[in-house]
């Protein structure tokens, strides 16, 4: 990976980096045993090496999304002490926003959306893992709550990337429904981050596609 900087052409460097990351990500690893886990960790580590070496903001966003998709769910668990998992720490909203600002340049909404969607998928994997945990972990409920909150925040970020009605599609509709159900289930805990929910174009569109859900959301959010 260190040889990318020797190419001398920034556009070619980006193409090579993307091709390398895509090739690594496409390697299928079957099973959930120790051997499969080690292989997936190696895949994630290879893309992480690319991530650390690249400075372009869009490249870093794309690589981070791939790292999250490849990461074992245990590396994404929220609600733990900082330092237990650097990747989980990075998914903290304040931490990630600071990193995005540090990387600089304007990052297109489509790229941010792909990153946020990767985080939502990651939280789904975390919640699935925790649901099967029978170890008696006393912090399980705290971790489940943290994962649900993290997921809801990033679902809202996904929806915020749809700024025009013309951009709305089946994916935005799915996230709008998911965010609405999440807000109805817990309208208080994330009130500050959810209070603009009903003004988002994708959620406004629920008036036509899911009127009962939209009306219920308005009751919970507006009283």
Backbone as JSON, one array per atom type, in Angstrom:
{
  "sequence": "XXXXXXXXXXXXXXXXXXXXXXXXXXXXXXXXXXXXXXXXXXXXXXXXXXXXXXXXXXXXXXXXXXXXXXXXXXXXXXXXXXXXXXXXXXXXXXXXXXXXXXXXXXXXXXXXXXXXXXXXXXXXXXXXXXXXXXXXXXXXXXXXXXXXXXXXXXXXXXXXXXXXXXXXXXXXXXXXXXXXXXXXXXXXXXXXXXXXXXXXXXXXXXXXXXXXXXXXXXXXXXX",
  "N": [[0.81, -1.21, 0.0], [2.05, 1.2, 0.54], [3.23, 1.95, -1.8], [1.42, 3.28, -3.35], [1.59, 6.04, -3.14], [3.68, 6.57, -4.75], [2.94, 6.59, -7.32], [2.35, 9.02, -8.54], [0.28, 10.29, -9.82], [-2.62, 11.64, -8.79], [-5.3, 10.93, -9.35], [-5.05, 8.4, -10.46], [-3.91, 7.09, -8.31], [-6.1, 7.09, -6.53], [-7.89, 5.46, -7.95], [-6.5, 3.03, -7.98], [-6.34, 2.52, -5.25], [-9.06, 2.25, -4.6], [-9.68, 0.02, -6.17], [-8.05, -1.93, -5.02], [-9.06, -2.04, -2.39], [-11.66, -2.86, -2.97], [-11.19, -5.39, -4.07], [-10.15, -6.76, -1.88], [-12.35, -6.64, -0.16], [-14.2, -8.19, -1.54], [-13.5, -10.8, -1.15], [-14.8, -13.76, -0.16], [-15.65, -15.07, 2.96], [-16.59, -17.84, 4.53], [-18.64, -19.06, 7.24], [-18.51, -18.99, 10.9], [-16.51, -19.65, 12.59], [-13.37, -19.81, 14.44], [-11.28, -19.66, 12.58], [-12.47, -18.42, 10.36], [-13.11, -15.98, 11.5], [-10.57, -14.9, 12.01], [-9.65, -14.6, 9.39], [-11.44, -12.66, 8.41], [-10.76, -10.57, 10.07], [-8.22, -10.04, 9.13], [-8.8, -9.14, 6.55], [-10.18, -6.77, 7.19], [-8.12, -5.43, 8.5], [-6.33, -4.99, 6.41], [-7.71, -3.16, 4.79], [-7.95, -1.17, 6.66], [-5.3, -0.39, 6.84], [-4.96, 0.86, 4.37], [-6.78, 2.93, 4.77], [-5.51, 4.42, 6.8], [-3.33, 5.38, 5.45], [-4.23, 7.0, 3.42], [-5.25, 10.32, 2.53], [-7.26, 11.76, 1.36], [-10.52, 12.98, 1.75], [-12.96, 11.82, 0.78], [-12.07, 9.3, -0.02], [-11.31, 8.26, 2.47], [-13.77, 8.16, 3.78], [-15.12, 6.26, 2.22], [-13.47, 4.01, 2.6], [-13.67, 3.67, 5.36], [-16.34, 2.92, 5.6], [-16.21, 0.42, 4.38], [-14.51, -0.9, 6.16], [-16.13, -1.01, 8.42], [-18.22, -2.63, 7.5], [-16.85, -5.02, 7.17], [-15.93, -5.56, 9.68], [-15.92, -7.49, 12.73], [-18.82, -7.96, 14.71], [-18.37, -7.63, 17.42], [-16.43, -5.71, 17.56], [-17.75, -3.4, 17.2], [-19.43, -2.8, 19.24], [-21.33, -0.68, 21.25], [-21.45, 1.43, 24.23], [-19.43, 0.64, 25.87], [-16.39, 1.12, 27.8], [-14.27, 3.74, 26.71], [-11.59, 3.01, 24.53], [-11.65, 0.29, 24.65], [-12.48, -0.71, 22.19], [-11.21, 0.69, 19.4], [-12.52, 1.14, 16.95], [-15.24, 1.07, 17.6], [-15.25, 3.28, 19.27], [-14.79, 5.28, 17.4], [-17.2, 5.47, 16.13], [-18.8, 6.91, 17.73], [-20.88, 9.7, 17.72], [-19.98, 12.42, 18.05], [-17.23, 12.04, 17.86], [-16.91, 10.95, 15.27], [-17.95, 13.03, 13.68], [-16.1, 15.02, 14.25], [-13.85, 13.87, 13.13], [-14.56, 13.78, 10.42], [-14.65, 16.51, 9.88], [-11.99, 17.11, 10.3], [-10.74, 15.74, 8.24], [-11.44, 17.27, 6.14], [-12.48, 19.19, 3.19], [-15.34, 19.16, 0.95], [-17.65, 16.7, 1.42], [-19.56, 14.65, -0.54], [-23.12, 14.19, -0.21], [-24.0, 11.66, -0.95], [-21.84, 10.0, -0.46], [-21.52, 10.26, 2.29], [-23.96, 9.22, 3.06], [-23.67, 6.52, 2.35], [-21.71, 5.76, 4.19], [-23.03, 6.22, 6.65], [-25.1, 4.39, 6.37], [-23.66, 2.02, 6.45], [-22.88, 2.04, 9.1], [-25.36, 1.8, 10.36], [-26.06, -0.78, 9.49], [-24.04, -2.12, 10.81], [-24.78, -1.69, 13.49], [-27.11, -3.17, 13.52], [-26.05, -5.73, 13.31], [-24.68, -5.84, 15.72], [-26.81, -5.71, 17.56], [-28.11, -8.08, 16.9], [-26.17, -9.9, 17.68], [-26.0, -9.39, 20.45], [-28.55, -10.15, 21.2], [-28.4, -12.86, 21.19], [-26.73, -13.44, 23.21], [-25.99, -15.24, 26.02], [-24.42, -15.14, 28.2], [-24.66, -13.95, 30.61], [-23.81, -11.37, 30.93], [-23.6, -8.45, 32.69], [-23.68, -5.95, 31.7], [-25.16, -6.0, 29.44], [-27.77, -4.92, 28.86], [-27.21, -2.21, 28.9], [-25.49, -2.04, 26.71], [-27.2, -2.83, 24.64], [-29.06, -0.74, 24.7], [-27.35, 1.4, 24.07], [-26.55, 0.66, 21.48], [-28.99, 0.72, 20.1], [-29.57, 3.45, 20.32], [-27.4, 4.56, 18.97], [-27.84, 3.49, 16.42], [-30.32, 4.71, 15.76], [-29.59, 7.43, 15.69], [-27.86, 7.45, 13.48], [-29.53, 6.56, 11.46], [-31.15, 8.79, 11.29], [-29.23, 10.57, 10.33], [-28.76, 9.44, 7.83], [-31.25, 9.95, 6.62], [-31.15, 12.72, 6.58], [-29.49, 13.25, 4.47], [-31.04, 13.18, 2.28], [-32.19, 15.7, 0.73], [-33.93, 16.82, -1.06], [-37.16, 16.4, -2.53], [-37.15, 15.07, -4.93], [-35.08, 13.3, -4.7], [-35.92, 11.17, -3.25], [-36.46, 7.69, -2.61], [-36.98, 4.1, -2.63], [-35.24, 3.29, -0.63], [-34.93, 5.55, 1.01], [-37.53, 5.7, 1.92], [-37.73, 3.37, 3.42], [-35.9, 3.9, 5.5], [-37.11, 6.16, 6.58], [-39.46, 5.13, 7.62], [-38.37, 3.38, 9.49], [-36.99, 5.15, 11.2], [-39.12, 6.63, 12.19], [-40.61, 4.73, 13.61], [-38.7, 4.12, 15.53], [-38.53, 6.58, 16.87], [-41.09, 6.8, 17.92], [-41.11, 4.69, 19.69], [-39.21, 5.54, 21.52], [-39.49, 8.48, 22.37], [-38.44, 10.38, 24.07], [-35.75, 10.0, 25.01], [-33.93, 10.58, 22.89], [-34.71, 13.11, 22.2], [-33.71, 15.7, 21.49], [-32.19, 15.26, 19.18], [-34.06, 14.17, 17.54], [-36.07, 15.97, 17.1], [-36.35, 17.39, 14.73], [-37.27, 15.58, 13.0], [-39.83, 15.24, 11.74], [-39.77, 17.15, 9.79], [-38.12, 16.36, 7.78], [-37.71, 15.57, 4.34], [-38.09, 12.84, 3.51], [-39.56, 11.78, 5.59], [-41.77, 13.43, 5.64], [-42.92, 12.53, 3.32], [-44.14, 10.23, 4.15], [-46.69, 10.87, 4.78], [-48.26, 10.29, 2.64], [-47.57, 7.65, 1.88], [-47.53, 6.12, 4.26], [-49.75, 6.97, 6.06], [-51.01, 6.53, 8.6], [-48.88, 5.85, 10.29], [-47.4, 8.21, 10.08], [-49.16, 10.07, 11.22], [-49.27, 9.11, 13.84], [-46.64, 9.47, 14.58], [-46.49, 12.27, 14.55], [-48.13, 12.86, 16.71], [-46.63, 11.85, 18.85], [-44.28, 13.35, 18.61], [-45.0, 16.05, 18.45], [-47.03, 16.36, 20.23]],
  "CA": [[0.0, 0.0, 0.0], [2.89, 2.4, 0.6], [3.65, 2.29, -3.14], [0.42, 4.1, -4.0], [2.05, 7.43, -3.17], [4.76, 6.7, -5.73], [2.36, 6.59, -8.66], [2.58, 10.36, -9.07], [-0.96, 10.83, -10.37], [-3.6, 11.5, -7.71], [-6.5, 10.22, -9.81], [-4.67, 6.99, -10.61], [-3.76, 6.59, -6.94], [-7.44, 6.84, -6.0], [-8.45, 4.31, -8.65], [-5.79, 1.84, -7.5], [-6.75, 2.31, -3.86], [-10.43, 1.74, -4.62], [-9.66, -1.33, -6.73], [-7.44, -2.8, -4.03], [-10.02, -2.21, -1.3], [-12.78, -3.65, -3.47], [-10.73, -6.76, -4.21], [-10.07, -7.34, -0.53], [-13.7, -6.77, 0.37], [-14.96, -9.2, -2.26], [-13.09, -12.15, -0.75], [-15.84, -14.33, 0.68], [-15.2, -15.91, 4.06], [-17.77, -18.53, 5.05], [-18.57, -19.61, 8.58], [-18.32, -18.12, 12.05], [-15.54, -20.25, 13.5], [-12.18, -19.02, 14.73], [-10.51, -19.45, 11.34], [-13.18, -17.41, 9.56], [-12.97, -14.7, 12.21], [-9.21, -14.41, 11.78], [-9.57, -14.16, 7.99], [-12.17, -11.38, 8.27], [-9.95, -9.56, 10.76], [-7.11, -9.7, 8.22], [-9.39, -8.3, 5.51], [-10.45, -5.46, 7.78], [-6.83, -4.81, 8.79], [-5.74, -4.54, 5.14], [-8.39, -1.93, 4.38], [-7.58, -0.16, 7.67], [-3.98, 0.12, 6.46], [-5.21, 1.82, 3.3], [-7.45, 4.07, 5.39], [-4.52, 5.21, 7.55], [-2.34, 5.95, 4.54], [-4.84, 7.93, 2.49], [-5.6, 11.6, 3.15], [-8.43, 12.31, 0.7], [-11.69, 12.8, 2.61], [-13.9, 10.87, 0.18], [-11.45, 7.98, 0.07], [-11.36, 7.8, 3.85], [-15.17, 7.83, 4.07], [-15.42, 4.98, 1.56], [-12.71, 2.95, 3.25], [-14.23, 3.45, 6.69], [-17.57, 2.16, 5.4], [-15.82, -0.97, 4.12], [-13.98, -1.44, 7.41], [-17.28, -1.29, 9.29], [-18.94, -3.78, 6.95], [-16.04, -6.23, 7.35], [-15.58, -5.75, 11.09], [-16.73, -8.37, 13.56], [-19.78, -7.17, 15.49], [-17.81, -7.34, 18.74], [-15.59, -4.51, 17.45], [-18.62, -2.24, 17.0], [-20.33, -2.69, 20.39], [-21.38, 0.61, 21.94], [-21.73, 1.33, 25.65], [-18.26, 0.16, 26.6], [-15.43, 2.16, 28.12], [-13.42, 4.14, 25.58], [-10.31, 2.31, 24.5], [-11.87, -1.15, 24.49], [-12.48, -0.93, 20.74], [-11.02, 1.96, 18.69], [-13.52, 1.31, 15.9], [-16.48, 1.45, 18.28], [-15.06, 4.66, 19.73], [-14.87, 6.18, 16.26], [-18.58, 5.59, 15.7], [-19.45, 7.93, 18.55], [-21.26, 10.77, 16.8], [-19.09, 13.57, 18.18], [-15.91, 11.63, 17.38], [-16.94, 10.82, 13.82], [-18.13, 14.35, 13.09], [-14.82, 15.72, 14.37], [-12.95, 13.26, 12.15], [-14.98, 14.24, 9.09], [-14.21, 17.91, 9.77], [-10.53, 17.1, 10.23], [-10.33, 15.27, 6.91], [-11.6, 18.44, 5.28], [-13.14, 19.2, 1.87], [-16.77, 18.88, 0.91], [-17.92, 15.29, 1.17], [-20.92, 14.56, -1.11], [-24.12, 13.52, 0.61], [-24.09, 10.24, -1.32], [-20.75, 9.29, 0.21], [-21.86, 10.23, 3.71], [-25.08, 8.3, 3.21], [-23.15, 5.15, 2.32], [-21.03, 5.54, 5.47], [-24.04, 6.11, 7.71], [-25.81, 3.12, 6.19], [-22.76, 0.96, 6.94], [-22.95, 2.07, 10.57], [-26.67, 1.23, 10.72], [-25.93, -2.24, 9.32], [-23.18, -2.59, 11.9], [-25.56, -1.74, 14.73], [-28.02, -4.31, 13.4], [-25.26, -6.92, 13.64], [-24.42, -5.79, 17.16], [-28.05, -6.05, 18.25], [-28.34, -9.51, 16.68], [-25.2, -10.6, 18.52], [-26.39, -9.23, 21.85], [-29.8, -10.88, 21.44], [-28.05, -14.27, 21.36], [-25.78, -13.56, 24.32], [-26.53, -15.86, 27.24], [-23.28, -15.25, 29.11], [-24.95, -13.3, 31.88], [-23.13, -10.07, 30.94], [-24.4, -7.48, 33.43], [-23.74, -4.69, 30.95], [-25.85, -6.27, 28.17], [-28.85, -3.96, 28.63], [-26.56, -0.93, 28.59], [-24.97, -2.16, 25.35], [-28.35, -2.84, 23.74], [-29.58, 0.63, 24.68], [-26.39, 2.23, 23.34], [-26.6, 0.27, 20.06], [-30.24, 1.25, 19.55], [-29.44, 4.91, 20.21], [-26.44, 4.81, 17.89], [-28.52, 3.18, 15.16], [-31.32, 5.73, 15.49], [-28.9, 8.66, 15.31], [-27.32, 7.35, 12.12], [-30.68, 6.51, 10.56], [-31.51, 10.2, 11.09], [-28.21, 11.17, 9.47], [-29.05, 8.95, 6.48], [-32.41, 10.7, 6.11], [-30.76, 14.12, 6.38], [-28.79, 13.38, 3.19], [-32.07, 13.35, 1.26], [-32.6, 17.09, 0.96], [-34.94, 17.2, -2.04], [-38.19, 15.38, -2.76], [-36.78, 14.32, -6.13], [-34.08, 12.3, -4.34], [-36.52, 10.1, -2.46], [-36.58, 6.39, -3.27], [-37.4, 3.03, -1.72], [-34.33, 3.26, 0.5], [-35.29, 6.65, 1.92], [-38.82, 5.34, 2.53], [-37.44, 2.36, 4.45], [-35.28, 4.54, 6.66], [-38.09, 7.07, 7.19], [-40.35, 4.29, 8.43], [-37.58, 2.87, 10.61], [-36.73, 6.26, 12.11], [-40.39, 6.99, 12.82], [-40.91, 3.7, 14.62], [-37.73, 4.32, 16.61], [-38.9, 7.79, 17.62], [-42.32, 6.51, 18.65], [-40.75, 3.8, 20.8], [-38.43, 6.28, 22.52], [-39.55, 9.89, 21.96], [-37.83, 11.26, 25.07], [-34.3, 9.86, 25.19], [-33.19, 11.26, 21.82], [-35.6, 14.19, 21.77], [-32.99, 16.82, 20.86], [-31.74, 14.89, 17.84], [-35.2, 13.71, 16.75], [-37.14, 16.97, 17.03], [-36.53, 17.85, 13.36], [-37.59, 14.4, 12.19], [-41.04, 15.4, 10.93], [-39.55, 18.11, 8.71], [-37.27, 15.75, 6.75], [-38.51, 15.22, 3.16], [-38.46, 11.42, 3.46], [-40.58, 11.55, 6.61], [-42.96, 14.14, 5.15], [-43.51, 11.67, 2.29], [-44.93, 9.19, 4.8], [-48.09, 11.33, 4.81], [-48.96, 9.62, 1.55], [-47.3, 6.21, 1.83], [-47.85, 5.51, 5.55], [-50.42, 8.06, 6.79], [-51.28, 6.19, 10.01], [-47.6, 5.97, 10.99], [-47.04, 9.63, 10.13], [-50.04, 10.73, 12.2], [-48.84, 8.67, 15.17], [-45.37, 10.15, 14.84], [-46.79, 13.68, 14.87], [-48.66, 12.9, 18.08], [-45.53, 11.63, 19.8], [-43.26, 14.38, 18.51], [-45.54, 17.4, 18.62], [-47.99, 16.37, 21.32]],
  "C": [[0.85, 1.27, 0.0], [3.31, 2.85, -0.79], [2.63, 3.14, -3.89], [0.89, 5.54, -4.16], [3.13, 7.66, -4.22], [4.24, 6.75, -7.16], [2.53, 7.95, -9.33], [1.37, 11.02, -9.69], [-2.06, 10.57, -9.35], [-4.82, 10.7, -8.13], [-6.22, 8.73, -9.97], [-4.5, 6.34, -9.24], [-5.12, 6.21, -6.35], [-8.07, 5.61, -6.63], [-7.81, 3.02, -8.16], [-6.21, 1.49, -6.08], [-8.14, 1.7, -3.8], [-10.48, 0.3, -5.13], [-9.1, -2.33, -5.73], [-8.41, -3.09, -2.88], [-11.2, -3.07, -1.73], [-12.4, -5.12, -3.6], [-10.66, -7.47, -2.87], [-11.46, -7.6, 0.03], [-14.52, -7.86, -0.28], [-14.58, -10.64, -1.88], [-14.13, -12.71, 0.23], [-15.24, -15.27, 1.73], [-16.44, -16.53, 4.7], [-17.54, -18.99, 6.49], [-18.33, -18.57, 9.66], [-17.33, -18.7, 13.05], [-14.32, -19.36, 13.66], [-11.38, -18.69, 13.48], [-11.14, -18.36, 10.47], [-13.04, -16.04, 10.18], [-11.61, -14.08, 11.95], [-9.07, -13.88, 10.36], [-10.26, -12.81, 7.79], [-11.4, -10.25, 8.95], [-8.79, -9.1, 9.87], [-7.61, -8.82, 7.08], [-9.58, -6.87, 6.02], [-9.15, -4.71, 8.03], [-6.17, -4.27, 7.52], [-6.39, -3.23, 4.67], [-8.1, -0.81, 5.37], [-6.22, 0.44, 7.36], [-4.1, 1.14, 5.35], [-5.81, 3.1, 3.87], [-6.44, 4.99, 6.07], [-3.52, 5.92, 6.64], [-2.91, 7.01, 3.6], [-5.27, 9.2, 3.22], [-6.84, 12.23, 2.54], [-9.68, 11.98, 1.51], [-12.67, 11.76, 2.07], [-13.36, 9.45, 0.24], [-11.57, 7.42, 1.49], [-12.79, 7.41, 4.25], [-15.53, 6.47, 3.46], [-14.72, 3.82, 2.25], [-13.26, 2.64, 4.64], [-15.52, 2.64, 6.59], [-17.25, 0.68, 5.16], [-15.28, -1.64, 5.37], [-15.12, -1.86, 8.33], [-18.02, -2.53, 8.81], [-18.17, -5.09, 7.18], [-15.79, -6.55, 8.83], [-16.49, -6.76, 11.78], [-17.62, -7.49, 14.44], [-19.22, -6.79, 16.85], [-16.97, -6.07, 18.73], [-16.42, -3.23, 17.33], [-19.51, -1.96, 18.21], [-20.19, -1.34, 21.08], [-21.64, 0.38, 23.43], [-20.61, 0.76, 26.48], [-17.36, 1.34, 26.94], [-14.61, 2.49, 26.87], [-12.08, 3.43, 25.68], [-10.46, 0.81, 24.34], [-11.84, -1.52, 23.02], [-12.35, 0.42, 20.04], [-12.08, 2.21, 17.61], [-14.86, 1.71, 16.5], [-16.41, 2.89, 18.76], [-15.27, 5.65, 18.59], [-16.31, 6.41, 15.8], [-19.4, 6.49, 16.62], [-19.68, 9.16, 17.66], [-20.3, 11.95, 16.85], [-17.71, 13.26, 17.62], [-15.88, 11.56, 15.86], [-17.09, 12.17, 13.14], [-16.83, 15.15, 13.14], [-13.82, 15.18, 13.34], [-13.28, 13.73, 10.75], [-14.53, 15.68, 8.85], [-12.69, 17.99, 9.6], [-10.04, 16.68, 8.85], [-10.53, 16.34, 5.87], [-12.33, 18.15, 3.98], [-14.62, 18.87, 1.99], [-16.98, 17.41, 0.56], [-19.36, 15.18, 0.66], [-21.87, 13.79, -0.19], [-24.2, 12.03, 0.32], [-23.02, 9.42, -0.62], [-21.02, 9.18, 1.71], [-22.99, 9.24, 3.97], [-24.6, 6.86, 3.25], [-22.43, 4.8, 3.62], [-22.05, 5.34, 6.59], [-24.82, 4.8, 7.6], [-24.96, 1.95, 6.67], [-22.81, 0.88, 8.46], [-24.27, 1.47, 11.05], [-26.63, -0.29, 10.58], [-25.08, -2.84, 10.44], [-23.94, -2.69, 13.21], [-26.58, -2.87, 14.7], [-27.3, -5.61, 13.75], [-24.97, -6.99, 15.13], [-25.66, -6.23, 17.93], [-28.38, -7.53, 18.09], [-27.41, -10.34, 17.56], [-25.61, -10.56, 19.98], [-27.66, -10.01, 22.18], [-29.54, -12.37, 21.69], [-27.15, -14.51, 22.56], [-26.46, -14.11, 25.57], [-25.44, -16.0, 28.31], [-23.55, -14.65, 30.48], [-24.24, -11.96, 32.04], [-24.04, -9.03, 31.59], [-24.53, -6.14, 32.69], [-24.52, -4.85, 29.64], [-26.93, -5.24, 27.88], [-28.3, -2.58, 28.26], [-26.06, -0.92, 27.15], [-26.1, -2.15, 24.32], [-28.92, -1.43, 23.59], [-28.66, 1.54, 23.86], [-26.41, 1.93, 21.85], [-27.86, 0.81, 19.41], [-30.17, 2.76, 19.36], [-28.51, 5.28, 19.06], [-27.11, 4.58, 16.54], [-29.52, 4.28, 14.8], [-30.68, 7.05, 15.05], [-28.42, 8.61, 13.87], [-28.41, 7.14, 11.07], [-31.14, 7.94, 10.26], [-30.52, 10.9, 10.18], [-28.4, 10.72, 8.02], [-30.17, 9.78, 5.87], [-32.06, 12.15, 5.8], [-30.01, 14.33, 5.07], [-29.77, 13.46, 2.01], [-32.69, 14.73, 1.45], [-33.7, 17.56, 0.02], [-35.93, 16.05, -2.25], [-37.82, 14.49, -3.94], [-35.76, 13.22, -5.84], [-34.68, 11.07, -3.67], [-36.7, 8.83, -3.28], [-37.02, 5.35, -2.25], [-36.53, 2.97, -0.47], [-34.67, 4.36, 1.5], [-36.6, 6.34, 2.63], [-38.61, 4.33, 3.66], [-36.86, 2.99, 5.7], [-36.25, 5.51, 7.36], [-39.04, 6.29, 8.09], [-39.62, 3.79, 9.68], [-37.33, 3.95, 11.66], [-38.0, 6.65, 12.87], [-40.76, 6.0, 13.92], [-39.97, 3.84, 15.82], [-38.09, 5.51, 17.49], [-40.15, 7.56, 18.45], [-42.02, 5.63, 19.87], [-40.02, 4.54, 21.9], [-38.39, 7.75, 22.14], [-38.79, 10.83, 22.89], [-36.31, 11.22, 25.03], [-33.48, 10.61, 24.15], [-33.97, 12.47, 21.31], [-34.87, 15.29, 21.0], [-32.57, 16.51, 19.44], [-32.9, 14.48, 16.94], [-36.24, 14.79, 16.49], [-37.37, 17.52, 15.63], [-36.99, 16.74, 12.42], [-38.75, 14.64, 11.25], [-40.88, 16.4, 9.79], [-38.68, 17.54, 7.58], [-38.13, 15.29, 5.58], [-38.97, 13.76, 3.12], [-39.56, 11.09, 4.46], [-41.88, 12.25, 6.22], [-43.7, 13.27, 4.13], [-44.34, 10.54, 2.88], [-46.41, 9.58, 4.91], [-48.92, 10.62, 3.75], [-48.79, 8.11, 1.61], [-47.7, 5.47, 3.1], [-48.56, 6.54, 6.44], [-50.66, 7.76, 8.27], [-50.0, 6.34, 10.84], [-47.21, 7.43, 11.14], [-47.87, 10.38, 11.17], [-49.62, 10.37, 13.63], [-47.54, 9.35, 15.55], [-45.6, 11.6, 15.25], [-47.32, 13.81, 16.3], [-47.55, 12.78, 19.1], [-44.53, 12.78, 19.79], [-43.78, 15.77, 18.83], [-46.54, 17.51, 19.75], [-49.41, 16.63, 20.85]]
}
